[in-house]
Amino acid sequence: EAGVAQSPRYKIIEKRQSVAFWCNPISGHATLYWYQQILGQGPKLLIQFQNNGVVDDSQLPKDRFSAERLKGVDSTLKIQPAKLEDSAVYLCASSYRSPGQGSYEQYFGPGTRLTVT
Amino acid sequence: AQSVAQPEDQVNVAEGNPLTVKCTYSVSGNPYLFWYVQYPNRGLQFLLKYITGDNLVKGSYGFEAEFNKSQTSFHLKKPSALVSDSALYFCAVRDRNAGNMLTFGGGTRLMVKP
């Protein structure tokens, strides 16, 4: 079974530029998550999708971050414009079970390491 | 609000010795609890989870964790550490009665020395 795919693996941009990350979840996984992991910290959830609908985006800085999952499969996370404090690893994860339908574990991709200079 | 505390930034243990990585949590309801491991330049890998039932949960690579409701803890353990166990370990909690968010602790770096 193929895992969660993410691209690019690394990205360096200057502040105020834009950047986009792509994620393809495990086949059949309805739920997709984007996390931000700042160096030395645990992952923090940015947004959660169930199929192509947003379940939770309460921690997404909506003035500069946006995400979509138009066809309910792969997803794109965008930052525009980037700030220095956005430097982090952006992790995508997916899970099979829908929220509220019981326990589930999330499967993570390798992440995209973003450096904003 | 739910939260997770991993009180040790780093745990050092000699190969062959038992290891414990500590985790305490706070939720308003009943928790789902998880342990994940992260190797350098890789995403998080699921180790084990507590949902209900037996307080001792067994997971991948010989790891286990004990759920203690009275102490609100979910410590990760292994009877005999391997050098290859050296990695970053994250505890996570979800309140099964209050939303969908999984909250992670800050992580504990495990160093196993030969």
GROMACS .gro file of C-alpha atoms in nm:
model
  231
    1GLU     CA    1   0.000   0.000   0.000
    2ALA     CA    2   0.144   0.336  -0.101
    3GLY     CA    3   0.183   0.589   0.176
    4VAL     CA    4   0.094   0.956   0.193
    5ALA     CA    5   0.281   1.148  -0.076
    6GLN     CA    6   0.392   1.507  -0.040
    7SER     CA    7   0.580   1.747  -0.263
    8PRO     CA    8   0.808   1.928  -0.270
    9ARG     CA    9   1.024   1.791   0.010
   10TYR     CA   10   1.210   2.117   0.058
   11LYS     CA   11   1.133   2.477  -0.031
   12ILE     CA   12   1.321   2.800   0.032
   13ILE     CA   13   1.147   3.131  -0.036
   14GLU     CA   14   1.182   3.493   0.063
   15LYS     CA   15   0.933   3.660   0.293
   16ARG     CA   16   0.625   3.798   0.119
   17GLN     CA   17   0.651   3.536  -0.155
   18SER     CA   18   0.390   3.266  -0.210
   19VAL     CA   19   0.429   2.891  -0.181
   20ALA     CA   20   0.212   2.585  -0.233
   21PHE     CA   21   0.239   2.232  -0.102
   22TRP     CA   22   0.074   1.924  -0.244
   23CYS     CA   23  -0.048   1.608  -0.072
   24ASN     CA   24  -0.192   1.282  -0.202
   25PRO     CA   25  -0.339   1.068   0.077
   26ILE     CA   26  -0.356   0.692   0.103
   27SER     CA   27  -0.615   0.554  -0.138
   28GLY     CA   28  -0.954   0.523   0.025
   29HIS     CA   29  -0.879   0.758   0.313
   30ALA     CA   30  -1.161   1.006   0.343
   31THR     CA   31  -1.003   1.229   0.605
   32LEU     CA   32  -0.703   1.449   0.530
   33TYR     CA   33  -0.509   1.674   0.767
   34TRP     CA   34  -0.248   1.945   0.732
   35TYR     CA   35  -0.016   2.007   1.028
   36GLN     CA   36   0.255   2.264   1.094
   37GLN     CA   37   0.556   2.140   1.291
   38ILE     CA   38   0.791   2.412   1.409
   39LEU     CA   39   1.139   2.293   1.504
   40GLY     CA   40   1.141   2.153   1.856
   41GLN     CA   41   0.763   2.132   1.883
   42GLY     CA   42   0.491   1.879   1.820
   43PRO     CA   43   0.271   1.903   1.511
   44LYS     CA   44  -0.014   2.153   1.526
   45LEU     CA   45  -0.328   2.090   1.324
   46LEU     CA   46  -0.398   2.358   1.064
   47ILE     CA   47  -0.696   2.212   0.881
   48GLN     CA   48  -0.891   1.889   0.854
   49PHE     CA   49  -1.097   1.772   0.554
   50GLN     CA   50  -1.362   1.504   0.535
   51ASN     CA   51  -1.381   1.418   0.165
   52ASN     CA   52  -1.388   1.765   0.006
   53GLY     CA   53  -1.543   1.947   0.302
   54VAL     CA   54  -1.365   2.130   0.583
   55VAL     CA   55  -1.422   1.977   0.927
   56ASP     CA   56  -1.193   2.198   1.135
   57ASP     CA   57  -0.989   2.501   1.032
   58SER     CA   58  -0.995   2.682   1.365
   59GLN     CA   59  -0.614   2.703   1.385
   60LEU     CA   60  -0.553   2.803   1.023
   61PRO     CA   61  -0.428   3.164   0.986
   62LYS     CA   62  -0.682   3.245   0.721
   63ASP     CA   63  -0.536   3.584   0.636
   64ARG     CA   64  -0.242   3.411   0.468
   65PHE     CA   65  -0.308   3.037   0.461
   66SER     CA   66  -0.557   2.856   0.241
   67ALA     CA   67  -0.620   2.493   0.157
   68GLU     CA   68  -0.843   2.300  -0.075
   69ARG     CA   69  -0.937   1.944  -0.155
   70LEU     CA   70  -1.160   1.995  -0.451
   71LYS     CA   71  -1.220   1.637  -0.562
   72GLY     CA   72  -1.192   1.479  -0.220
   73VAL     CA   73  -0.859   1.315  -0.294
   74ASP     CA   74  -0.541   1.522  -0.314
   75SER     CA   75  -0.502   1.856  -0.144
   76THR     CA   76  -0.305   2.179  -0.173
   77LEU     CA   77  -0.197   2.409   0.109
   78LYS     CA   78  -0.096   2.763   0.014
   79ILE     CA   79   0.075   3.044   0.200
   80GLN     CA   80   0.049   3.396   0.061
   81PRO     CA   81   0.238   3.602   0.161
   82ALA     CA   82   0.489   3.405   0.367
   83LYS     CA   83   0.640   3.536   0.689
   84LEU     CA   84   0.961   3.437   0.862
   85GLU     CA   85   0.764   3.259   1.135
   86ASP     CA   86   0.612   3.026   0.875
   87SER     CA   87   0.942   2.838   0.857
   88ALA     CA   88   0.846   2.486   0.961
   89VAL     CA   89   0.777   2.137   0.834
   90TYR     CA   90   0.431   2.099   0.686
   91LEU     CA   91   0.295   1.751   0.736
   92CYS     CA   92   0.003   1.594   0.559
   93ALA     CA   93  -0.178   1.297   0.712
   94SER     CA   94  -0.478   1.085   0.624
   95SER     CA   95  -0.703   0.841   0.803
   96TYR     CA   96  -0.967   0.592   0.699
   97ARG     CA   97  -1.232   0.640   0.959
   98SER     CA   98  -1.441   0.949   0.965
   99PRO     CA   99  -1.429   1.170   1.273
  100GLY     CA  100  -1.686   1.073   1.527
  101GLN     CA  101  -1.705   0.716   1.404
  102GLY     CA  102  -1.464   0.583   1.656
  103SER     CA  103  -1.094   0.562   1.701
  104TYR     CA  104  -0.855   0.608   1.413
  105GLU     CA  105  -0.485   0.650   1.361
  106GLN     CA  106  -0.341   0.895   1.116
  107TYR     CA  107  -0.079   0.810   0.857
  108PHE     CA  108   0.172   1.082   0.787
  109GLY     CA  109   0.364   1.183   0.479
  110PRO     CA  110   0.735   1.276   0.489
  111GLY     CA  111   0.657   1.649   0.510
  112THR     CA  112   0.773   1.961   0.329
  113ARG     CA  113   1.042   2.162   0.500
  114LEU     CA  114   0.981   2.532   0.435
  115THR     CA  115   1.246   2.794   0.500
  116VAL     CA  116   1.144   3.157   0.473
  117THR     CA  117   1.436   3.402   0.450
  118ALA     CA  118  -0.936   2.237   2.604
  119GLN     CA  119  -0.723   1.927   2.568
  120SER     CA  120  -0.348   1.917   2.620
  121VAL     CA  121  -0.054   1.681   2.639
  122ALA     CA  122   0.264   1.716   2.843
  123GLN     CA  123   0.587   1.531   2.780
  124PRO     CA  124   0.800   1.645   3.073
  125GLU     CA  125   1.134   1.520   2.942
  126ASP     CA  126   1.297   1.678   2.639
  127GLN     CA  127   1.541   1.388   2.618
  128VAL     CA  128   1.572   1.040   2.766
  129ASN     CA  129   1.905   0.859   2.764
  130VAL     CA  130   1.925   0.483   2.811
  131ALA     CA  131   2.181   0.213   2.749
  132GLU     CA  132   2.109  -0.055   2.493
  133GLY     CA  133   1.944  -0.356   2.656
  134ASN     CA  134   1.802  -0.157   2.944
  135PRO     CA  135   1.430  -0.084   2.985
  136LEU     CA  136   1.305   0.254   2.872
  137THR     CA  137   1.016   0.478   2.971
  138VAL     CA  138   0.898   0.792   2.794
  139LYS     CA  139   0.648   0.987   2.999
  140CYS     CA  140   0.321   1.144   2.888
  141THR     CA  141   0.038   1.305   3.081
  142TYR     CA  142  -0.278   1.444   2.930
  143SER     CA  143  -0.574   1.664   3.007
  144VAL     CA  144  -0.919   1.627   2.851
  145SER     CA  145  -1.267   1.708   2.972
  146GLY     CA  146  -1.408   1.372   2.867
  147ASN     CA  147  -1.267   1.030   2.789
  148PRO     CA  148  -0.949   1.016   2.583
  149TYR     CA  149  -0.816   0.839   2.282
  150LEU     CA  150  -0.438   0.825   2.330
  151PHE     CA  151  -0.165   0.768   2.074
  152TRP     CA  152   0.210   0.736   2.047
  153TYR     CA  153   0.397   0.825   1.729
  154VAL     CA  154   0.769   0.805   1.646
  155GLN     CA  155   0.958   1.036   1.410
  156TYR     CA  156   1.290   0.950   1.251
  157PRO     CA  157   1.508   1.223   1.094
  158ASN     CA  158   1.363   1.372   0.775
  159ARG     CA  159   1.063   1.144   0.789
  160GLY     CA  160   0.701   1.180   0.885
  161LEU     CA  161   0.546   1.046   1.202
  162GLN     CA  162   0.485   0.674   1.227
  163PHE     CA  163   0.205   0.529   1.436
  164LEU     CA  164   0.321   0.307   1.726
  165LEU     CA  165   0.014   0.229   1.934
  166LYS     CA  166  -0.315   0.360   2.068
  167TYR     CA  167  -0.544   0.330   2.365
  168ILE     CA  168  -0.915   0.330   2.293
  169THR     CA  169  -1.081   0.127   2.566
  170GLY     CA  170  -1.040  -0.197   2.755
  171ASP     CA  171  -0.708  -0.329   2.881
  172ASN     CA  172  -0.494  -0.052   3.025
  173LEU     CA  173  -0.176  -0.209   2.886
  174VAL     CA  174  -0.153  -0.157   2.512
  175LYS     CA  175   0.101  -0.336   2.294
  176GLY     CA  176   0.224  -0.183   1.972
  177SER     CA  177   0.488  -0.196   1.703
  178TYR     CA  178   0.857  -0.279   1.750
  179GLY     CA  179   0.807  -0.421   2.101
  180PHE     CA  180   0.672  -0.098   2.250
  181GLU     CA  181   0.386  -0.087   2.497
  182ALA     CA  182   0.207   0.182   2.693
  183GLU     CA  183   0.007   0.185   3.011
  184PHE     CA  184  -0.306   0.395   3.048
  185ASN     CA  185  -0.357   0.523   3.401
  186LYS     CA  186  -0.681   0.714   3.435
  187SER     CA  187  -0.627   0.829   3.792
  188GLN     CA  188  -0.290   0.977   3.706
  189THR     CA  189  -0.398   1.087   3.356
  190SER     CA  190  -0.085   0.928   3.216
  191PHE     CA  191   0.004   0.716   2.915
  192HIS     CA  192   0.374   0.632   2.949
  193LEU     CA  193   0.554   0.452   2.667
  194LYS     CA  194   0.771   0.157   2.764
  195LYS     CA  195   0.998  -0.107   2.619
  196PRO     CA  196   1.164  -0.386   2.819
  197SER     CA  197   1.493  -0.378   2.626
  198ALA     CA  198   1.603  -0.076   2.425
  199LEU     CA  199   1.779  -0.095   2.090
  200VAL     CA  200   2.012   0.164   1.938
  201SER     CA  201   1.770   0.178   1.645
  202ASP     CA  202   1.496   0.300   1.882
  203SER     CA  203   1.674   0.637   1.896
  204ALA     CA  204   1.423   0.887   1.758
  205LEU     CA  205   1.172   1.156   1.853
  206TYR     CA  206   0.858   1.029   2.025
  207PHE     CA  207   0.526   1.212   2.038
  208CYS     CA  208   0.225   1.146   2.258
  209ALA     CA  209  -0.115   1.265   2.134
  210VAL     CA  210  -0.468   1.284   2.271
  211ARG     CA  211  -0.818   1.327   2.133
  212ASP     CA  212  -1.120   1.388   2.350
  213ARG     CA  213  -1.371   1.140   2.211
  214ASN     CA  214  -1.661   1.352   2.328
  215ALA     CA  215  -1.546   1.692   2.217
  216GLY     CA  216  -1.449   1.745   1.856
  217ASN     CA  217  -1.203   1.593   1.617
  218MET     CA  218  -0.874   1.759   1.697
  219LEU     CA  219  -0.569   1.550   1.780
  220THR     CA  220  -0.335   1.737   2.013
  221PHE     CA  221   0.033   1.644   2.024
  222GLY     CA  222   0.285   1.686   2.301
  223GLY     CA  223   0.614   1.861   2.241
  224GLY     CA  224   0.805   1.541   2.186
  225THR     CA  225   1.079   1.351   2.371
  226ARG     CA  226   1.407   1.260   2.209
  227LEU     CA  227   1.515   0.909   2.299
  228MET     CA  228   1.886   0.836   2.279
  229VAL     CA  229   1.991   0.473   2.314
  230LYS     CA  230   2.364   0.426   2.353
  231PRO     CA  231   2.551   0.105   2.276
   0.00000   0.00000   0.00000
